Tab-separated table of C-alpha atoms in Angstrom:
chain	number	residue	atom	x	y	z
A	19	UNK	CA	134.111	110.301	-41.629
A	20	UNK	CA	136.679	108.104	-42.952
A	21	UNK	CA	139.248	107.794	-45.522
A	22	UNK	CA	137.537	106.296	-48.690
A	23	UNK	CA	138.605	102.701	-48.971
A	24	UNK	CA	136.174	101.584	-51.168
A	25	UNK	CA	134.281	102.846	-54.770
A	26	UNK	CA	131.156	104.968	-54.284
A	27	UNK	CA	128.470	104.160	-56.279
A	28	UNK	CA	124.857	105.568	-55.247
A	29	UNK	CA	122.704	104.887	-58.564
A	30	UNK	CA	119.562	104.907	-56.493
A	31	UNK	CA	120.366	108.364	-54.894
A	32	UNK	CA	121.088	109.868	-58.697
A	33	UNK	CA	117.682	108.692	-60.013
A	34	UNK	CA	115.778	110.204	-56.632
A	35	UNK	CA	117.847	113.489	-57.568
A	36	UNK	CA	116.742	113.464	-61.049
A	37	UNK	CA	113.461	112.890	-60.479
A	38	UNK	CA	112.629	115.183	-57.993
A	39	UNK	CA	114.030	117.997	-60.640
A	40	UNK	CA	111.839	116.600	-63.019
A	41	UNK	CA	108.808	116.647	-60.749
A	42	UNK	CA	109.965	118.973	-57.169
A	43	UNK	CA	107.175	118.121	-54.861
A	44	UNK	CA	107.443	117.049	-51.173
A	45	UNK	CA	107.219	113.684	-52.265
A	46	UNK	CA	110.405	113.120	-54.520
A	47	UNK	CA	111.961	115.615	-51.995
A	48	UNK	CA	111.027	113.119	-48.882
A	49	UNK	CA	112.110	110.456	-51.542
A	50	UNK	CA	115.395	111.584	-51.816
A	51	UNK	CA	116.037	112.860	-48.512
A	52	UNK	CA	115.480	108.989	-47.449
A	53	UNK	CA	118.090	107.426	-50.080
A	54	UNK	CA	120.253	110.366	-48.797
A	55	UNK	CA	120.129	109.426	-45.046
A	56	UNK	CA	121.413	105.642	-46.338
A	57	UNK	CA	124.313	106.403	-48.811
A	58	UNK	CA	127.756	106.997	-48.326
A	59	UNK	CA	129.104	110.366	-50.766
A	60	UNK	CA	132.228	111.466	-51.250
A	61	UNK	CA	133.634	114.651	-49.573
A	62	UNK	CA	136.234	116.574	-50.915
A	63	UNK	CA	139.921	117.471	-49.011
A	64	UNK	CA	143.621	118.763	-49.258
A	65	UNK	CA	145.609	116.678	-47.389
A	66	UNK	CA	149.138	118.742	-46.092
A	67	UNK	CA	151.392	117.442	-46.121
A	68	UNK	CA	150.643	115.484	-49.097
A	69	UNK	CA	149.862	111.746	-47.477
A	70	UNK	CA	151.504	108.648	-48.619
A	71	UNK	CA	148.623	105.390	-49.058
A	72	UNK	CA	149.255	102.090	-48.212
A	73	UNK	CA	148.426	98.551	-50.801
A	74	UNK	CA	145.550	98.774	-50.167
A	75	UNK	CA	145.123	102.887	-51.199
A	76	UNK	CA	144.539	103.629	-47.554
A	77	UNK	CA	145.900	107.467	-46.247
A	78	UNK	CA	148.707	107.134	-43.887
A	79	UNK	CA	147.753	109.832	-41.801
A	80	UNK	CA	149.709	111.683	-38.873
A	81	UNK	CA	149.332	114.160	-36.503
A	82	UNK	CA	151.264	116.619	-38.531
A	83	UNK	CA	148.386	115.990	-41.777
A	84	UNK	CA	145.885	118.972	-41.754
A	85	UNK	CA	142.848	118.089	-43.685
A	86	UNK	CA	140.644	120.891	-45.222
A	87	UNK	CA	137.478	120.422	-46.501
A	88	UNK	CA	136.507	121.614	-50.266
A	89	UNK	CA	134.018	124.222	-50.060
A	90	UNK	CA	131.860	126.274	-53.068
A	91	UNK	CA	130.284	129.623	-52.741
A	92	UNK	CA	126.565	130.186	-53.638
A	93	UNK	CA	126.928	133.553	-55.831
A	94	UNK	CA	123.414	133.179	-57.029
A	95	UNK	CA	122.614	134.118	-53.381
A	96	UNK	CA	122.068	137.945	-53.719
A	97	UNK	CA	120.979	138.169	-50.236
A	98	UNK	CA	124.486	136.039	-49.097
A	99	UNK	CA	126.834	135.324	-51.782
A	100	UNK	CA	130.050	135.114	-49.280
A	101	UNK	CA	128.511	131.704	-48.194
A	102	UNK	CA	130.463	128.792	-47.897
A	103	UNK	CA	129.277	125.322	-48.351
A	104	UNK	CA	130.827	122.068	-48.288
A	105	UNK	CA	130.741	119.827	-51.230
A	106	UNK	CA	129.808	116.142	-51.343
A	107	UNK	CA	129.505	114.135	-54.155
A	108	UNK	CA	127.334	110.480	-55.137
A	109	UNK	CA	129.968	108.810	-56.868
A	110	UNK	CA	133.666	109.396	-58.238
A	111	UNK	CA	131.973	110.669	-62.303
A	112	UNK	CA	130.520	113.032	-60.403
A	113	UNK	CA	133.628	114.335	-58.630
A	114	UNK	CA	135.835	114.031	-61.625
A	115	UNK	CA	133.317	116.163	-63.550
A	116	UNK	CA	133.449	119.057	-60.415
A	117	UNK	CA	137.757	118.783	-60.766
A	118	UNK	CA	138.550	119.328	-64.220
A	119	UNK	CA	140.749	116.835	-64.871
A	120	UNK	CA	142.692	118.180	-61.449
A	121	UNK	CA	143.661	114.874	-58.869
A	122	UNK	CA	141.489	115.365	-55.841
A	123	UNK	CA	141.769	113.618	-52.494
A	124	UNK	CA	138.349	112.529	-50.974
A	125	UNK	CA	137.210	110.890	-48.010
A	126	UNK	CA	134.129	108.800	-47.354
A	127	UNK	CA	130.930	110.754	-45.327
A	128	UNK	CA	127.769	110.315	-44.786
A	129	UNK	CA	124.796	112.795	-43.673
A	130	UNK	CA	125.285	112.985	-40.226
A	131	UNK	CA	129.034	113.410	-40.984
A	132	UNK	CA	128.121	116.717	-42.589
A	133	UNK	CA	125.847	117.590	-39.989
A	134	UNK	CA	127.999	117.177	-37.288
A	135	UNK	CA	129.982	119.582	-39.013
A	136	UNK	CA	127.295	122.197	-39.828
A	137	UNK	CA	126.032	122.160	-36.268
A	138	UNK	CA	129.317	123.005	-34.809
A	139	UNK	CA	128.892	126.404	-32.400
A	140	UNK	CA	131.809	127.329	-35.136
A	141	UNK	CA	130.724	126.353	-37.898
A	142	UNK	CA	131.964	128.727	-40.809
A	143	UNK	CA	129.640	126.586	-43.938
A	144	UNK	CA	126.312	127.230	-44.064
A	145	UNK	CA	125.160	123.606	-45.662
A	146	UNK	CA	126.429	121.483	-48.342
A	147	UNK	CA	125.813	121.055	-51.918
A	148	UNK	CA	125.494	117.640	-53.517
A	149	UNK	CA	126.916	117.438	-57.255
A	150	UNK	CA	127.875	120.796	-57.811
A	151	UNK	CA	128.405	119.758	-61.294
A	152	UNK	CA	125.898	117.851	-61.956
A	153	UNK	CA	122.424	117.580	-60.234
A	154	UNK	CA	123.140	120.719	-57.877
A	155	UNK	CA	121.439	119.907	-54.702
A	156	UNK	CA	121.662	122.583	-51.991
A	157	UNK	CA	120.630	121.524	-48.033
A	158	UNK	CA	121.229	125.088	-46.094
A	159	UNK	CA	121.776	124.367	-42.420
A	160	UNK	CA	118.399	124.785	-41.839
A	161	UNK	CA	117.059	122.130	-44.087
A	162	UNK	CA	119.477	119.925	-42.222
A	163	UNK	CA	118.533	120.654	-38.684
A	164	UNK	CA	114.820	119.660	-40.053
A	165	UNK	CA	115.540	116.233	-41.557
A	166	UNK	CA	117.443	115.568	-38.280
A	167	UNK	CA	114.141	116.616	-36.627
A	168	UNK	CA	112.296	114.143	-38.789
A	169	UNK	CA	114.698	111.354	-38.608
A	170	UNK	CA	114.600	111.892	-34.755
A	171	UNK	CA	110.763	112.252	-34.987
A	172	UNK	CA	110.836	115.268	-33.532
C-alpha cells in the first residue's frame, strides 16, 4: 500500500461492476473479480498528525504519523450489524461522492493489500466494500480467502 501519487481511473472495473448488477451470475462475478485482481483503488485514511506533501503531492510521512483506515458498518446485516469493513474506492468521483464534499486523504491499494489486512490473526474488519456510494460491492473475508484460493489455484 502506498501513498497515492498518481490519478485512479478503473473504467473497465466500473462497467464489470455494473454489469454484473444488471445480470449477477458467476460469470460477470468471475468477470469482475478478474479486473479487480489488476486495478489499483483507492483506500480511505486519517493521517495524525495532519501530513505535509511534497511538489509532487507526495505524504511526508514520519514515525510520529498514525494512519487509520476508513471503515463502514453493514447495518443491513441483522445477523451482524456491529461489522466493520474497510472501504475502497475505483476512482476519485467515486470517493468524492462517499465524502460529502468533506477533504479526504487516500492512499493507493490493491487486492492483496486489503487482504493482507483482512487475514491478519487481529484483524478487527470483516471485508471491504467497494463504492459504498455508488455500485456497493461487498467481499466478506470469506469471499476473499476464496479468490485467493482461485488465484493460487488452490
Amino acid at each position: 500500500m502506498e501513498p497515492r501519487k498518481e490519478m485512479i481511473i478503473n473504467e473497465e472495473l466500473k462497467t464489470a461492476i455494473k454489469m454484473m448488477a444488471q445480470d449477477n451470475n458467476s460469470k460477470s462475478q468471475n468477470d469482475m473479480i478478474d479486473i479487480l485482481m489488476k486495478s489499483k483503488l483507492l483506500i480511505p485514511v486519517k493521517i495524525s498528525p495532519a501530513a505535509k506533501r511534497d511538489d509532487q503531492g507526495n505524504y511526508i510521512l514520519s514515525p510520529k504519523h498514525k494512519i487509520t483506515f476508513a471503515t463502514v458498518k453493514n447495518y443491513q446485516d441483522t445477523k451482524n450489524p456491529d461489522w466493520s469493513y474497510f472501504i475502497g474506492f475505483t476512482d476519485s468521483e467515486e470517493l468524492k461522492a462517499w465524502a460529502n464534499g468533506k477533504k479526504v486523504d487516500a492512499f493507493m491499494a490493491d487486492f492483496n493489500d486489503y487482504a493482507v489486512m483482512l487475514l491478519k490473526p487481529d484483524a478487527v474488519c470483516k471485508g471491504f466494500v467497494l463504492n459504498p456510494a455508488g455500485g456497493n460491492v461487498c467481499f466478506p473475508t470469506d469471499v476473499v480467502k476464496q479468490i485467493i484460493k482461485r488465484r493460487d489455484g488452490k
